[in-house]
Every structure is written in structure tokens, then in C-alpha cells.
């Protein structure tokens, strides 16, 4: 613990005193001259006017990077009401709208990019089983970024075949694929020659992701060539439920399904009446034909029912995670205010897939399933695809079983592995809810499908119910279900039964594309979410004057004849604190030594606001701010230790950002915030 906290032993802060204190450097620090001395006491964030559109972008391209499927859309800034969707993909699954592509990547044995999406799936399927073991196929790999607590640039992903590669390379391959396809399509529709710096890119991430994961996506985008690290403003990170909320502002009444007002059948099979003028219907017809969605110039009809102060929840039910955000509409401008910090967890549709895998392990043995995945990886992918297709057709109240075709190699491999048939294994497992068909199929009874879906669905409903009970969320009028999993009739029925009496449950049409459309709108106007809530408490470790009786003796440090208390958390922002767009936190630092060229400030965070010291339980080092100091002005070397470097941090955006200025010269100091180096 001592070496982790040691750099902050040189951080001194004396509230209420104007004198600047620079601690003498300690030889044990050895951390790039990281001695610092704060000059200003803690303060609340303050508003600062700044332009969010410094560069006249010509087009906004959004990439919805999902766990199960991904896609892109774009809009020209001269015609922001028109959102152009990506071309439909060839090789899609029967009965499924292929507007987005599976998030699947195939690399050659030499780790070179081969294909993405349906093409990756099909090519991997066609490989000889022995050859497939040398190729790298990645599927649903986004979840790794959410589940890894110590995410770094060196974090690895494991392919289906068991081979590993750096995660940053996998993500950059996927983003590069979308960059090439999106730019080609944009240029096909653009009458003028498009330069790279005229494109603003937007990448979606779950709102429950923490700063390291958001930075990871940004670094992957740099590696993929979307933008340069020198122009970071060209790339925006959009939070998925926020993007959905932004799009929902534009909805007309005929573009939604209200579960609270309709008798539940088997999901989204309603005869939805298109209302409005003939002109509106003609626009919609053209929009469908051209893959262009027309959005309202202002807010949609649904929003006209809302009054200032009305609250609603957006539940983004995706493949990997479920994100809940609570927004309040601000009329008449239509901006959004976040009322409670984002919440959620790994309760996405992948949970149903994992339950199916666990069921197979129970029937055939975990050792067999692991061996089959390693020896016949392409056949395992085929089996998961077959289950995915059946999963989408599962409906509540269904009376007949769902058949899942087992690959021949599964049946053959099991017989050689165990010396008995698949049918015998089923009979011995005593799992009466799964039957065997002589046509080589697993027959999942309605009870079996319920068993696979219920744990994940129950987690989602429980999370929404707990959120609704919070005081800050009382009086919610609408619940918007969005994301790919929201298409599931099983989830829709559960939401209607549990929550339909509490609020109106709204599902936008083309619900799987809601986040993608909203991400484009966010890129066109990033100021639409005016107030956000901090998900964590952030601060730095400092020294304060030691007060006998208030500070513990084990925190006492005597320096230059004065008593100091070490490890005090000087907080920048607190968990669930409201921070408006444009508000900043300022701190001033001074180098501890003459000629020092770098200041490094460790950042600590906690899920609690009830923390005093950086050594308290639940407080962890989560990142570092680096300030590269310019040369001191001639004649000021003697007083270099008095140089003031003012750092300005923004916590109201989707990412934490830092800038800094050398107050003596008014020069901008190169400042960076790093959450991936721990």
C-alpha cells in the first residue's frame, strides 16, 4: 500500500491559506518527478461557456457497437432531419431483419483481418475442423470489456479456438471495418469531395461502463484510424440509453407501440395504425425504400403530452448489458436532464445464451462441452446460431416445443467421446423439459424456454422496480424499452405484467435501431443532454493540517516542523452529484522542484460519497492526470517552484476531460487523463 500512496505524500493542500506549499521531493517516489502541491481548496463545479461545435463538420457517422450485433448510420449536417441507415447485409439469418451485422470477427492464423459480421460467420463455418483451430473467431467479445476490472491496453481476448490476442487489436479491426464501409457509403451520397476532418464520429457504449472502458474504445478508434489523437473532438462517446432517449424525443405516435394500452399477443405483431397526413405517409414510404429515416425538426408528438418536469426511464436491454437512465424533459427547448446516476448490469440477452450452455453442460457434461468447443469450434458456433434463431421466436404462452438442430459433428463427437448416444445422455439426465427428436433435434419445451429466459428477465424487472422505488425517480410517467432484447415477447410480457399498472410502457418501432439513430442525433447536437449525474466520487490524495482528535494518529506526517494529515481525499465531484454541461472543476498545482517538466496526479474513485481518506475501504486508484510543463520563461528559473499550473476538468460530458494552462505564460499545457495505465 505504501508505494501506491507514496506519490501523493507530496501533495499538500492547506484550506484557507494563500501560501503555496511545495513538499521536498522524496527519493523513494521515483515517479517522473510527480511531486505536486495544490493551490486551491475544494470547490463545486462552475459553469464555463464553451463551444461544442468548434469545427464545421459536414457529416456525422455513428457506430452502434453492440454485443450481439453492430451497425452504422449517418446524417449530413446540412440536412439533420434525415438519418441514413447502413445498407442491408447479405448472408443474414432467415426471418431476421439484417439492418445490423453480427458482432463477429475472423482473423487469419497470422492475426490479419479476414472478415466481419455474416461473412466472418460463414467463412468460419466453411473451414475444415482442423484448420479452424488455427483461425481466430471472436463473437460477443464486447462483454469482456465490461467484465474486466483491471482493463489495460494489454488485456487479451480469447478466440473460440482458444488462441489469444490483444483486445485493443480486435476492437480496432472491427472499427476499421465500419470506417471503410461507412465512408464509402457517405461518399456515394455526397456531391462534394469529403475530407477526413469533415467527419464527426460517434461510438456507442453502455452507460454502466466506467472511464477505463470508455477510454479503451477511444484508443481503439485512434488505432483504427477513425480520428487522430491530435483531434480528439472529432470523436464522441455516446451512452447507449442516452442515445435512445434522444431519439425517443423525436417519436411520433404512429412510431411507437404502447404495451400499456394494447392486449398482449405474441410480441410485436400488432396492426399499428399509421396516423397523419398523406404527406407523412408518403415520406415514410420513401424513407423505408431509401433506408433514410426522417425525424422531427423539434420534439415529436409523444413529447407534446409531457409537461416540464415530467420524468421517464429508458431501459436499454441489449445483448450484453441492461442500462437504466432516468431523464426529465425540459420544455420548451426539449433538452434532457439526468435525474439519477445510471444503473444496470450484465443482464442482457447473452444471459439466455449462457443459460442454454449451462443446460447443455448439465445434460452432456461440462468436460464434453469444453472439449467440443476446442476441437470443433466452427460447429459450436453453428449451434449457438441455431439457438439464437429459436430464442428470437420464443413467446409466452407457446404450446409447442422449439426444435434446435444439433450439428452432426456434435452427435458424432459425443458418441466417440462418451461411448453412448446423445439420446441416451438426455434420458439419463432426467431433464424432462428437453426431449430428443429422431430427426437429430433437441426439442425445448415451453417450460425449458421459460427456465432459460426467467433468470435474466427477472434481473431486469427487479432492477427497474428498485429504481422506481427511489425518491428521485418517483412519479415516472413512461418506461421506454429499447435495445435488441426489447424485441423479445418474453421480456415484453414480463414488463407489462410487472410494470404496466405503474407507468406507460413504450416500445419504438425498429427498436433495435433506436440507439443507432439517437447516436447520430447526439453527434449533431451533443448539448441536448444538459445535466448528468456522476456515477462515482472522484478526487486526489492531499495533505491537510493535522488536527488532534479529528485526524487519526496513523495519518500524522511531520514535515519541516509542521504536522500534516496524509491521504485526505480532495474530491472533485461526488457520486450522484448533478453536473451541468459546461461546468468544470479547477485545481492549481505547482512543481515541487525547479526545472521539473512533468506533474503526475493520481486520481481515486469510490462508489460511495461517505469517504474521507484515499485509504478508506472501497476507494481505489483509477487513473492519473499528466501535465507536461513547458520551459520556464527566461529569468524565472529561480522562482520555478512558484509556477502555477491551472488544471480544468470537465465531468458533465460522457467522458472526463482535462485541460491545463501555465498561468505565468498563459500557454496551454499538454494535459492527459489516463484510466488504462493501472
Coordinates of N, CA and C in Angstrom, one line a residue, residues 202-368:
X202 N -19.2 9.0 -33.9 CA -19.8 8.7 -32.6 C -19.8 7.2 -32.4
X203 N -19.3 6.8 -31.3 CA -19.3 5.4 -30.9 C -20.1 5.2 -29.7
X204 N -21.0 4.2 -29.7 CA -21.9 4.0 -28.5 C -21.3 3.0 -27.5
X205 N -21.5 3.2 -26.3 CA -21.0 2.3 -25.2 C -22.1 2.2 -24.1
X206 N -22.2 1.1 -23.4 CA -23.2 1.1 -22.3 C -22.9 2.2 -21.3
X207 N -23.9 2.8 -20.7 CA -23.8 3.8 -19.7 C -23.1 3.3 -18.4
X208 N -23.3 2.0 -18.1 CA -22.7 1.5 -16.9 C -21.2 1.2 -17.0
X209 N -20.7 1.4 -18.3 CA -19.2 1.3 -18.4 C -18.5 2.4 -17.7
X210 N -17.4 2.1 -17.1 CA -16.6 3.1 -16.3 C -15.6 3.7 -17.3
X211 N -14.9 4.7 -16.7 CA -14.0 5.5 -17.6 C -12.9 4.7 -18.3
X212 N -12.3 3.6 -17.7 CA -11.3 2.9 -18.5 C -11.9 2.3 -19.7
X213 N -13.1 1.7 -19.7 CA -13.7 1.1 -20.8 C -14.0 2.1 -21.9
X214 N -14.5 3.3 -21.5 CA -14.7 4.4 -22.5 C -13.4 4.8 -23.2
X215 N -12.4 5.0 -22.3 CA -11.1 5.3 -22.9 C -10.6 4.2 -23.8
X216 N -10.8 3.0 -23.5 CA -10.4 1.9 -24.3 C -11.0 2.0 -25.7
X217 N -12.3 2.3 -25.8 CA -13.0 2.4 -27.1 C -12.4 3.6 -27.9
X218 N -12.1 4.7 -27.2 CA -11.4 5.8 -27.9 C -10.1 5.4 -28.4
X219 N -9.3 4.7 -27.6 CA -8.0 4.3 -28.1 C -8.1 3.3 -29.3
X220 N -9.1 2.4 -29.3 CA -9.3 1.5 -30.4 C -9.7 2.3 -31.6
X221 N -10.5 3.4 -31.5 CA -10.9 4.2 -32.6 C -9.6 4.9 -33.2
X222 N -8.7 5.4 -32.3 CA -7.5 6.0 -32.8 C -6.7 5.0 -33.6
X223 N -6.6 3.8 -33.1 CA -5.8 2.7 -33.7 C -6.4 2.3 -35.1
X224 N -7.8 2.4 -35.1 CA -8.5 2.0 -36.4 C -8.4 3.2 -37.4
X225 N -7.9 4.3 -37.0 CA -7.8 5.4 -38.0 C -9.1 6.2 -38.2
X226 N -10.1 6.1 -37.3 CA -11.3 6.9 -37.4 C -10.9 8.4 -37.2
X227 N -10.1 8.7 -36.2 CA -9.7 10.1 -36.0 C -8.2 10.0 -35.5
X228 N -7.6 11.2 -35.4 CA -6.2 11.2 -34.8 C -6.3 11.7 -33.4
X229 N -5.4 11.2 -32.5 CA -5.3 11.6 -31.1 C -5.1 13.1 -31.0
X230 N -4.6 13.8 -32.1 CA -4.5 15.2 -32.1 C -5.8 16.0 -32.3
X231 N -6.8 15.3 -32.7 CA -8.1 15.9 -32.9 C -9.2 15.1 -32.2
X232 N -9.1 15.0 -30.8 CA -10.0 14.1 -30.1 C -11.4 14.6 -30.2
X233 N -11.7 15.9 -30.4 CA -13.0 16.4 -30.5 C -13.8 15.8 -31.7
X234 N -13.1 15.2 -32.6 CA -13.8 14.6 -33.8 C -14.5 13.3 -33.4
X235 N -14.2 12.8 -32.2 CA -14.9 11.5 -31.8 C -15.6 11.8 -30.5
X236 N -16.9 11.4 -30.5 CA -17.7 11.5 -29.3 C -18.1 10.0 -28.9
X237 N -18.0 9.8 -27.6 CA -18.5 8.6 -27.0 C -19.9 8.8 -26.5
X238 N -20.9 8.1 -27.1 CA -22.3 8.2 -26.7 C -22.7 7.1 -25.8
X239 N -23.5 7.4 -24.8 CA -24.0 6.4 -23.8 C -25.3 5.9 -24.4
X240 N -25.4 4.6 -24.5 CA -26.5 3.9 -25.2 C -27.9 4.3 -24.8
X241 N -28.2 4.3 -23.5 CA -29.6 4.7 -23.1 C -29.8 6.2 -23.3
X242 N -28.8 7.0 -23.2 CA -28.9 8.4 -23.5 C -29.3 8.6 -25.0
X243 N -28.5 7.9 -25.9 CA -28.8 8.0 -27.3 C -30.3 7.6 -27.6
X244 N -30.7 6.5 -27.0 CA -32.1 6.1 -27.2 C -33.1 7.2 -26.7
X245 N -32.8 7.8 -25.6 CA -33.6 8.8 -25.0 C -33.7 10.0 -26.0
X246 N -32.6 10.4 -26.6 CA -32.5 11.5 -27.5 C -33.4 11.2 -28.7
X247 N -33.3 10.0 -29.2 CA -34.2 9.6 -30.4 C -35.7 9.6 -30.0
X248 N -36.0 9.1 -28.8 CA -37.4 9.0 -28.4 C -38.0 10.3 -28.3
X249 N -37.2 11.4 -28.1 CA -37.8 12.8 -28.1 C -38.5 13.1 -29.5
X250 N -38.0 12.4 -30.5 CA -38.5 12.7 -31.9 C -39.7 11.9 -32.3
X251 N -40.1 10.9 -31.5 CA -41.1 10.0 -31.9 C -42.5 10.6 -32.1
X252 N -43.1 10.2 -33.2 CA -44.5 10.5 -33.5 C -45.3 9.3 -32.9
X253 N -46.6 9.5 -32.7 CA -47.4 8.5 -32.1 C -47.5 7.2 -32.9
X254 N -47.4 7.3 -34.3 CA -47.5 6.1 -35.1 C -46.2 5.3 -35.1
X255 N -45.2 5.8 -34.5 CA -43.9 5.2 -34.5 C -43.6 4.4 -33.2
X256 N -44.6 4.2 -32.3 CA -44.4 3.5 -31.1 C -45.5 2.5 -30.9
X257 N -45.2 1.6 -30.0 CA -46.2 0.6 -29.5 C -46.3 0.8 -28.0
X258 N -47.5 1.0 -27.6 CA -47.8 1.3 -26.2 C -48.3 0.0 -25.5
X259 N -47.5 -0.7 -24.8 CA -47.9 -2.0 -24.2 C -49.0 -1.8 -23.2
X260 N -49.0 -0.7 -22.6 CA -50.0 -0.5 -21.5 C -51.4 -0.3 -22.1
X261 N -51.5 0.0 -23.4 CA -52.8 0.3 -23.9 C -53.3 -0.9 -24.8
X262 N -52.4 -1.9 -25.1 CA -52.8 -2.9 -26.0 C -52.8 -4.3 -25.4
X263 N -53.8 -5.1 -25.8 CA -53.8 -6.5 -25.3 C -52.5 -7.2 -25.8
X264 N -51.9 -8.0 -24.9 CA -50.6 -8.6 -25.3 C -50.9 -9.9 -26.1
X265 N -50.3 -9.9 -27.3 CA -50.3 -11.2 -28.1 C -49.0 -11.9 -28.0
X266 N -48.4 -12.2 -29.1 CA -47.1 -12.8 -29.1 C -46.0 -11.8 -29.4
X267 N -46.0 -10.6 -28.8 CA -44.9 -9.7 -29.0 C -45.3 -8.6 -29.9
X268 N -44.5 -8.2 -30.9 CA -44.7 -7.0 -31.7 C -45.5 -7.2 -32.9
X269 N -46.4 -8.2 -32.9 CA -47.2 -8.5 -34.1 C -48.5 -7.7 -34.0
X270 N -48.4 -6.4 -34.0 CA -49.6 -5.6 -33.9 C -49.9 -5.0 -35.2
X271 N -51.2 -4.7 -35.5 CA -51.5 -3.8 -36.6 C -51.5 -2.4 -36.2
X272 N -50.3 -1.8 -36.4 CA -50.1 -0.4 -35.9 C -50.6 0.5 -37.0
X273 N -51.5 1.4 -36.6 CA -52.1 2.3 -37.5 C -51.2 3.5 -37.7
X274 N -51.0 3.8 -39.0 CA -50.2 4.9 -39.3 C -51.1 6.1 -39.4
X275 N -50.9 7.1 -38.5 CA -51.7 8.3 -38.5 C -51.0 9.4 -39.1
X276 N -51.7 10.5 -39.4 CA -51.1 11.7 -40.0 C -51.6 11.9 -41.4
X277 N -51.0 12.9 -42.0 CA -51.5 13.3 -43.4 C -50.9 12.4 -44.4
X278 N -51.5 12.5 -45.6 CA -51.0 11.7 -46.7 C -49.5 12.0 -47.0
X279 N -49.1 13.2 -46.8 CA -47.7 13.6 -47.0 C -46.8 12.9 -46.0
X280 N -47.2 12.7 -44.8 CA -46.4 12.0 -43.8 C -46.2 10.5 -44.2
X281 N -47.3 9.9 -44.7 CA -47.2 8.5 -45.1 C -46.3 8.4 -46.3
X282 N -46.4 9.3 -47.2 CA -45.5 9.3 -48.4 C -44.1 9.4 -48.0
X283 N -43.8 10.3 -47.0 CA -42.5 10.5 -46.5 C -41.9 9.1 -45.9
X284 N -42.8 8.5 -45.2 CA -42.4 7.2 -44.6 C -42.2 6.2 -45.6
X285 N -43.0 6.1 -46.6 CA -42.8 5.1 -47.7 C -41.5 5.3 -48.4
X286 N -41.2 6.6 -48.7 CA -39.9 6.9 -49.3 C -38.7 6.6 -48.3
X287 N -38.9 6.9 -47.1 CA -37.9 6.6 -46.1 C -37.5 5.2 -46.0
X288 N -38.5 4.3 -46.0 CA -38.3 2.9 -45.9 C -37.5 2.4 -47.2
X289 N -38.0 2.9 -48.3 CA -37.4 2.5 -49.5 C -35.9 2.9 -49.6
X290 N -35.6 4.0 -49.1 CA -34.2 4.6 -49.3 C -33.3 4.3 -48.1
X291 N -33.9 3.6 -47.0 CA -33.2 3.4 -45.8 C -32.9 4.8 -45.1
X292 N -33.7 5.8 -45.4 CA -33.5 7.1 -44.7 C -34.7 7.3 -43.8
X293 N -34.4 7.6 -42.5 CA -35.4 7.9 -41.6 C -35.5 9.4 -41.4
X294 N -36.8 9.9 -41.5 CA -37.0 11.3 -41.3 C -37.4 11.6 -39.9
X295 N -36.7 12.5 -39.2 CA -37.1 12.8 -37.8 C -37.6 14.2 -37.7
X296 N -38.4 14.4 -36.6 CA -39.0 15.7 -36.4 C -37.9 16.8 -36.3
X297 N -38.2 18.0 -36.7 CA -37.3 19.1 -36.6 C -37.2 19.5 -35.1
X298 N -38.4 19.5 -34.4 CA -38.4 19.7 -33.0 C -38.6 18.4 -32.2
X299 N -39.5 18.4 -31.2 CA -39.8 17.2 -30.5 C -41.0 16.6 -31.1
X300 N -41.2 15.3 -30.9 CA -42.3 14.5 -31.5 C -43.6 14.7 -30.7
X301 N -44.6 14.1 -31.3 CA -46.0 14.2 -30.7 C -46.1 13.6 -29.3
X302 N -45.3 12.5 -29.1 CA -45.4 11.9 -27.7 C -44.9 12.9 -26.7
X303 N -43.9 13.7 -27.0 CA -43.3 14.6 -26.1 C -44.3 15.8 -25.8
X304 N -45.2 16.1 -26.8 CA -46.1 17.2 -26.6 C -47.1 16.9 -25.4
X305 N -47.2 15.6 -25.1 CA -48.0 15.2 -23.9 C -47.3 15.5 -22.6
X306 N -46.0 15.7 -22.7 CA -45.3 15.9 -21.4 C -45.2 17.4 -21.0
X307 N -45.2 17.5 -19.7 CA -45.1 18.9 -19.1 C -43.6 19.0 -18.6
X308 N -43.2 20.3 -18.4 CA -41.9 20.5 -17.8 C -41.8 19.8 -16.5
X309 N -40.8 19.0 -16.3 CA -40.6 18.3 -15.1 C -41.1 16.8 -15.1
X310 N -41.7 16.4 -16.2 CA -42.1 15.0 -16.3 C -40.9 14.1 -16.4
X311 N -41.0 12.9 -15.8 CA -39.9 12.0 -15.7 C -40.2 10.7 -16.5
X312 N -39.1 10.1 -17.0 CA -39.3 8.8 -17.7 C -38.0 8.0 -17.6
X313 N -38.1 6.7 -17.7 CA -37.0 5.8 -17.7 C -36.8 5.2 -19.0
X314 N -35.5 5.2 -19.4 CA -35.1 4.4 -20.6 C -34.4 3.2 -20.2
X315 N -34.9 2.0 -20.5 CA -34.3 0.7 -20.2 C -33.7 0.2 -21.5
X316 N -32.4 0.3 -21.6 CA -31.7 -0.2 -22.8 C -31.3 -1.7 -22.6
X317 N -32.1 -2.6 -23.2 CA -31.9 -4.0 -23.0 C -31.2 -4.6 -24.2
X318 N -29.9 -4.6 -24.0 CA -29.0 -5.1 -25.2 C -28.6 -6.5 -25.1
X319 N -27.6 -6.9 -25.8 CA -27.1 -8.2 -25.8 C -26.4 -8.6 -24.6
X320 N -25.5 -7.6 -24.1 CA -24.6 -7.9 -23.0 C -25.1 -7.2 -21.7
X321 N -25.5 -6.0 -21.8 CA -25.9 -5.3 -20.6 C -27.3 -4.7 -20.6
X322 N -27.8 -4.4 -19.5 CA -29.1 -3.6 -19.4 C -28.7 -2.3 -18.7
X323 N -29.0 -1.2 -19.3 CA -28.7 0.2 -18.8 C -30.0 0.9 -18.5
X324 N -30.1 1.5 -17.3 CA -31.3 2.3 -17.0 C -30.8 3.7 -16.8
X325 N -31.5 4.6 -17.4 CA -31.3 6.1 -17.2 C -32.6 6.7 -17.0
X326 N -32.6 7.7 -16.1 CA -33.8 8.5 -15.7 C -33.7 9.9 -16.2
X327 N -34.5 10.4 -17.1 CA -34.4 11.7 -17.7 C -35.7 12.5 -17.4
X328 N -35.5 13.8 -17.4 CA -36.6 14.8 -17.2 C -36.5 15.7 -18.5
X329 N -37.7 15.9 -19.1 CA -37.8 16.7 -20.2 C -37.8 18.2 -19.8
X330 N -37.1 19.1 -20.5 CA -37.1 20.5 -20.2 C -37.8 21.2 -21.3
X331 N -39.0 21.7 -21.1 CA -39.8 22.4 -22.2 C -39.5 23.9 -22.0
X332 N -39.6 24.7 -23.1 CA -39.9 24.3 -24.4 C -38.7 23.8 -25.3
X333 N -37.5 24.0 -24.7 CA -36.3 23.7 -25.5 C -36.1 22.2 -25.8
X334 N -36.7 21.4 -25.0 CA -36.6 19.9 -25.3 C -35.3 19.3 -24.9
X335 N -34.5 20.0 -24.0 CA -33.3 19.4 -23.6 C -33.6 18.4 -22.5
X336 N -32.6 17.5 -22.1 CA -32.8 16.5 -21.2 C -31.9 16.7 -20.0
X337 N -32.5 16.2 -18.8 CA -31.7 16.3 -17.6 C -31.8 15.0 -16.9
X338 N -30.6 14.4 -16.6 CA -30.5 13.2 -15.9 C -30.8 13.3 -14.4
X339 N -31.7 12.5 -13.9 CA -32.2 12.7 -12.5 C -31.5 11.8 -11.5
X340 N -31.0 10.7 -12.0 CA -30.3 9.7 -11.1 C -29.2 9.0 -11.8
X341 N -28.1 8.7 -11.1 CA -27.0 8.1 -11.8 C -27.4 6.8 -12.5
X342 N -26.8 6.6 -13.6 CA -27.1 5.4 -14.4 C -26.9 4.1 -13.6
X343 N -27.7 3.2 -13.9 CA -27.6 1.9 -13.2 C -27.8 0.8 -14.2
X344 N -27.6 -0.5 -13.8 CA -27.7 -1.6 -14.7 C -26.8 -2.7 -14.4
X345 N -26.6 -3.6 -15.3 CA -25.6 -4.7 -15.1 C -25.6 -5.6 -16.2
X346 N -24.9 -6.8 -16.1 CA -24.8 -7.7 -17.2 C -26.0 -8.6 -17.3
X347 N -27.2 -8.0 -17.6 CA -28.4 -8.8 -17.7 C -29.0 -8.8 -19.1
X348 N -28.1 -8.8 -20.1 CA -28.6 -8.7 -21.5 C -28.9 -10.1 -22.0
X349 N -29.3 -10.2 -23.3 CA -29.8 -11.4 -23.9 C -28.7 -12.5 -23.9
X350 N -27.4 -12.1 -23.7 CA -26.4 -13.1 -23.6 C -26.6 -14.1 -22.4
X351 N -27.3 -13.5 -21.4 CA -27.6 -14.4 -20.2 C -28.4 -15.6 -20.6
X352 N -29.3 -15.4 -21.6 CA -30.1 -16.6 -22.0 C -29.2 -17.6 -22.8
X353 N -28.3 -17.1 -23.5 CA -27.3 -18.0 -24.2 C -26.5 -18.8 -23.2
X354 N -26.0 -18.1 -22.1 CA -25.2 -18.8 -21.1 C -26.1 -19.8 -20.4
X355 N -27.4 -19.5 -20.2 CA -28.2 -20.5 -19.5 C -28.4 -21.7 -20.4
X356 N -28.5 -21.5 -21.8 CA -28.6 -22.6 -22.7 C -27.3 -23.5 -22.6
X357 N -26.1 -22.8 -22.6 CA -24.9 -23.5 -22.5 C -24.8 -24.3 -21.2
X358 N -25.3 -23.7 -20.1 CA -25.3 -24.4 -18.8 C -26.2 -25.6 -18.9
X359 N -27.3 -25.5 -19.6 CA -28.2 -26.6 -19.8 C -27.6 -27.8 -20.5
X360 N -26.8 -27.4 -21.6 CA -26.1 -28.5 -22.3 C -25.0 -29.1 -21.5
X361 N -24.4 -28.3 -20.6 CA -23.3 -28.9 -19.7 C -24.0 -29.9 -18.7
X362 N -25.2 -29.6 -18.3 CA -25.9 -30.4 -17.3 C -26.3 -31.7 -18.0
X363 N -26.6 -31.7 -19.3 CA -27.1 -32.9 -20.0 C -25.9 -33.7 -20.4
X364 N -24.9 -33.1 -21.0 CA -23.8 -33.8 -21.7 C -22.5 -33.8 -20.9
X365 N -22.4 -32.9 -19.9 CA -21.2 -32.8 -19.1 C -20.3 -31.6 -19.5
X366 N -19.9 -30.9 -18.5 CA -19.1 -29.7 -18.8 C -17.8 -30.0 -19.5
X367 N -17.2 -31.2 -19.2 CA -15.9 -31.6 -19.8 C -16.1 -31.8 -21.3
X368 N -17.3 -32.4 -21.7 CA -17.5 -32.7 -23.1 C -17.8 -31.4 -23.9

